[in-house]
Amino acid sequence: MTTALITGSTAGIGAAFARRLAADGHDLVLVARDTKRLRDQATELHDRHGIEAEVLTADLATDEGIEAVADRLGDRRNPVDLLINNAGFGNKGRYLDVSMADELKMVKVHIEAVLRLTSAATAAMRERGRGGVVNVASVAAFVPRGTYGASKAWVVQFTQGAARDLAGSGVRLMALCPGFVRTEFHQRAGMGTDNIPNWMWLDADKLVSAALADLARGKTLSIPDPRYKALMGLVKVTPRGLLGGVTSRTGRKYGPR
């Protein structure tokens, strides 16, 4: 029986990972800020699948929260075999419309926490010669679109670079880049979603299945849907100047209201 630790486990993609991994027989360490939601989730997954689900309340926008999760990942007596770095959020507004405090909070959660937790997990995994890390990024990583896109671009570059450095160690790392997924993400950020076309929405459970299949195949980058693969193919051949204008207009059309 292996153990997976999931940050941001109580909603959206994190909850989908928890459901799938529990169904596959993995014990879980569930990490989020809301203790009651964590306990309810742990009880449900234990009762439904017979797995052990540990609750770890932590705010990854704080040093104390990051340190608590890093300590759990480094516990050699109760090893974590798979880390899902999923915690994240969006800010409503364009650059300079968002407060510096909120921008720095995003950098803390999307970059510093991912770096420190990945490092804690992979150090222990390399000693055992096995393990995996999925860092949840976004297709926003491939377009010029503010602090959110920039932070997710960092996640992609960091993950792929670390994967190369750890090649042959038995530790796999993969950046997961979904598009729009029906979760609490946009509601929490105060973003309107009524004007996003139906074809752009992804199902969280199907996304997780595709991501785990890509991880098993040894991929370091997963864009788990043919529609978004095609869109990202177009992005690669679009001049950066034109792309910046298009993504800015698209962000105003499909992003926060």
XYZ file of C-alpha atoms in Angstrom:
257
model
C 0.000 0.000 0.000
C 1.471 3.338 -1.065
C 0.701 6.816 0.243
C -0.098 9.963 -1.745
C -0.087 13.502 -0.357
C -2.394 15.991 -2.078
C -2.396 19.736 -1.429
C -5.635 21.582 -2.043
C -7.398 18.227 -1.713
C -10.898 19.301 -0.740
C -12.092 20.736 -4.060
C -11.650 20.608 -7.813
C -8.655 18.814 -9.301
C -7.278 17.975 -5.855
C -10.512 16.270 -4.842
C -10.555 14.372 -8.136
C -7.017 13.109 -7.465
C -8.105 12.059 -3.963
C -11.115 10.115 -5.278
C -9.118 8.339 -7.959
C -6.109 7.478 -5.793
C -8.332 6.227 -2.967
C -10.264 4.073 -5.434
C -6.936 2.646 -6.614
C -6.071 1.669 -3.022
C -3.627 4.407 -2.032
C -3.566 5.746 1.506
C -3.775 9.530 1.525
C -2.479 12.597 3.308
C -5.038 15.328 2.644
C -3.826 18.924 2.892
C -5.947 22.087 2.856
C -6.855 25.051 5.068
C -10.344 23.948 6.178
C -10.110 21.291 8.901
C -13.802 20.379 8.838
C -13.837 19.832 5.073
C -10.662 17.764 5.370
C -12.139 15.548 8.073
C -15.368 15.066 6.140
C -13.374 14.161 3.024
C -11.130 11.754 4.938
C -14.127 9.997 6.505
C -15.916 9.639 3.176
C -12.873 8.222 1.375
C -12.083 5.845 4.239
C -15.654 4.554 4.434
C -16.010 4.182 0.667
C -12.627 2.674 -0.212
C -11.209 1.294 3.046
C -8.032 3.360 2.825
C -6.340 5.385 5.562
C -6.743 9.134 5.106
C -4.610 11.428 7.245
C -5.641 15.075 7.690
C -3.071 17.876 7.677
C -4.425 21.413 8.015
C -1.986 23.890 6.470
C -2.035 27.259 4.724
C 0.638 27.202 2.033
C 0.651 30.997 1.909
C 2.538 30.876 5.241
C 5.970 29.594 6.222
C 4.401 27.556 9.012
C 2.048 25.817 6.594
C 4.785 25.001 4.112
C 7.073 23.731 6.871
C 4.354 21.456 8.285
C 3.782 19.788 4.922
C 7.513 19.598 4.150
C 8.101 17.862 7.501
C 5.426 15.282 6.653
C 6.974 14.667 3.241
C 10.368 14.138 4.854
C 9.116 11.580 7.390
C 11.145 8.452 6.573
C 9.073 6.269 8.925
C 5.820 7.061 7.076
C 6.978 7.699 3.516
C 4.987 9.510 0.869
C 5.257 7.817 -2.518
C 3.358 10.356 -4.614
C 3.060 14.120 -4.139
C 0.335 16.094 -5.900
C 1.174 19.810 -5.630
C -2.276 21.110 -6.518
C -2.952 24.057 -4.172
C -3.422 27.331 -6.024
C -5.741 30.240 -6.734
C -6.432 33.110 -9.112
C -6.617 36.855 -8.555
C -9.336 38.961 -10.121
C -7.992 41.928 -12.075
C -5.192 42.977 -14.375
C -1.645 43.794 -13.356
C -1.564 46.795 -10.950
C -5.273 46.272 -10.236
C -4.311 43.445 -7.865
C -2.720 44.368 -4.534
C 0.954 43.579 -4.018
C 0.010 41.492 -0.986
C -2.175 39.251 -3.157
C 0.494 39.025 -5.868
C 3.098 37.955 -3.306
C 0.680 35.435 -1.795
C 0.326 33.870 -5.242
C 4.102 33.683 -5.660
C 4.323 32.054 -2.220
C 1.759 29.362 -3.002
C 2.504 28.725 -6.687
C 6.304 28.978 -6.571
C 7.876 28.861 -3.112
C 5.581 26.148 -1.771
C 6.003 24.040 -4.925
C 9.791 24.354 -4.721
C 10.043 23.526 -1.042
C 7.530 20.657 -1.082
C 8.945 19.109 -4.241
C 12.431 19.275 -2.736
C 11.315 17.695 0.544
C 9.483 14.901 -1.256
C 12.100 14.072 -3.873
C 14.978 14.038 -1.386
C 13.226 11.244 0.530
C 12.082 9.499 -2.661
C 15.572 9.459 -4.157
C 16.869 7.673 -1.039
C 14.273 4.928 -1.608
C 14.822 4.850 -5.367
C 11.176 5.438 -6.253
C 8.391 7.997 -6.127
C 6.523 10.567 -8.153
C 5.549 14.237 -8.104
C 2.791 15.934 -10.099
C 2.968 19.725 -10.035
C -0.305 21.211 -11.244
C 0.379 24.129 -13.593
C -1.916 25.412 -16.370
C -2.060 26.052 -20.095
C -1.764 29.688 -18.970
C 1.937 28.865 -18.561
C 2.371 29.098 -22.339
C 0.857 32.538 -22.927
C 1.804 36.017 -21.620
C -0.973 36.508 -19.096
C 0.091 38.204 -15.855
C 1.357 36.828 -12.560
C -0.815 33.713 -12.701
C 0.556 32.618 -16.090
C 4.097 33.585 -15.091
C 3.939 31.546 -11.904
C 2.616 28.524 -13.780
C 5.348 28.932 -16.413
C 7.835 28.692 -13.560
C 6.174 25.466 -12.385
C 6.559 23.922 -15.855
C 10.195 24.945 -16.300
C 11.170 23.939 -12.772
C 9.451 20.566 -12.973
C 10.940 19.603 -16.321
C 14.403 20.740 -15.244
C 14.209 18.807 -11.973
C 12.959 15.744 -13.869
C 16.105 15.819 -16.017
C 18.354 16.174 -12.983
C 16.677 13.201 -11.290
C 16.604 10.980 -14.397
C 17.632 7.446 -13.507
C 16.928 7.910 -9.791
C 13.539 6.190 -9.891
C 11.765 9.490 -9.112
C 9.372 10.854 -11.734
C 8.260 14.472 -11.988
C 5.542 15.842 -14.247
C 3.927 19.235 -14.780
C 0.183 18.968 -15.387
C -1.287 21.737 -17.564
C -5.093 21.692 -17.682
C -7.336 24.286 -19.277
C -10.695 25.389 -17.840
C -11.977 22.832 -15.313
C -15.314 23.015 -13.528
C -14.161 23.600 -9.948
C -14.479 26.247 -7.226
C -11.419 28.060 -8.642
C -13.209 30.808 -10.566
C -15.925 31.317 -7.951
C -13.350 31.850 -5.205
C -11.535 34.412 -7.366
C -14.797 36.229 -8.136
C -14.448 35.482 -11.842
C -17.421 35.217 -14.161
C -17.549 32.037 -16.250
C -20.884 32.268 -18.085
C -19.178 33.510 -21.237
C -16.678 30.633 -21.469
C -17.724 28.287 -24.327
C -18.839 24.802 -23.273
C -16.193 23.121 -25.439
C -13.412 24.714 -23.350
C -14.494 23.031 -20.106
C -12.786 19.829 -18.907
C -14.036 17.165 -16.501
C -11.795 16.897 -13.430
C -12.060 13.109 -13.108
C -11.185 12.499 -16.763
C -8.334 14.985 -16.467
C -6.885 13.081 -13.494
C -7.114 9.747 -15.318
C -5.215 11.173 -18.286
C -2.624 12.780 -15.996
C -1.898 9.576 -14.096
C -1.571 7.694 -17.377
C 0.943 10.283 -18.607
C 2.902 10.013 -15.340
C 3.033 6.219 -15.701
C 4.402 6.675 -19.232
C 7.211 8.835 -17.898
C 6.055 12.131 -19.403
C 7.373 15.322 -17.802
C 4.600 17.486 -19.279
C 0.926 16.580 -19.513
C -1.700 18.560 -21.432
C -4.512 16.061 -20.877
C -6.977 16.852 -23.629
C -6.776 16.855 -27.457
C -8.523 20.247 -27.678
C -5.924 21.967 -25.544
C -3.078 20.079 -27.189
C -4.243 21.556 -30.493
C -4.535 25.054 -29.011
C -1.050 24.867 -27.526
C 0.260 23.717 -30.903
C -1.102 26.945 -32.387
C 0.469 28.943 -29.572
C 3.913 27.611 -30.477
C 3.746 28.997 -34.020
C 2.060 32.325 -33.183
C 4.400 35.364 -32.966
C 4.807 36.501 -29.360
C 3.698 40.073 -30.097
C 0.455 38.930 -31.683
C -0.040 36.286 -28.986
C 0.250 38.892 -26.234
C -2.529 41.002 -27.757
C -4.782 38.006 -28.368
C -4.367 36.608 -24.854
C -4.984 40.014 -23.307
C -8.271 40.374 -25.199
C -9.205 36.748 -24.514
C -8.492 37.225 -20.826
C -10.896 40.158 -20.717
C -13.507 38.135 -22.602
C -13.223 34.827 -20.750
C -11.561 35.893 -17.528
C -12.666 38.027 -14.556
C -15.664 40.320 -14.881
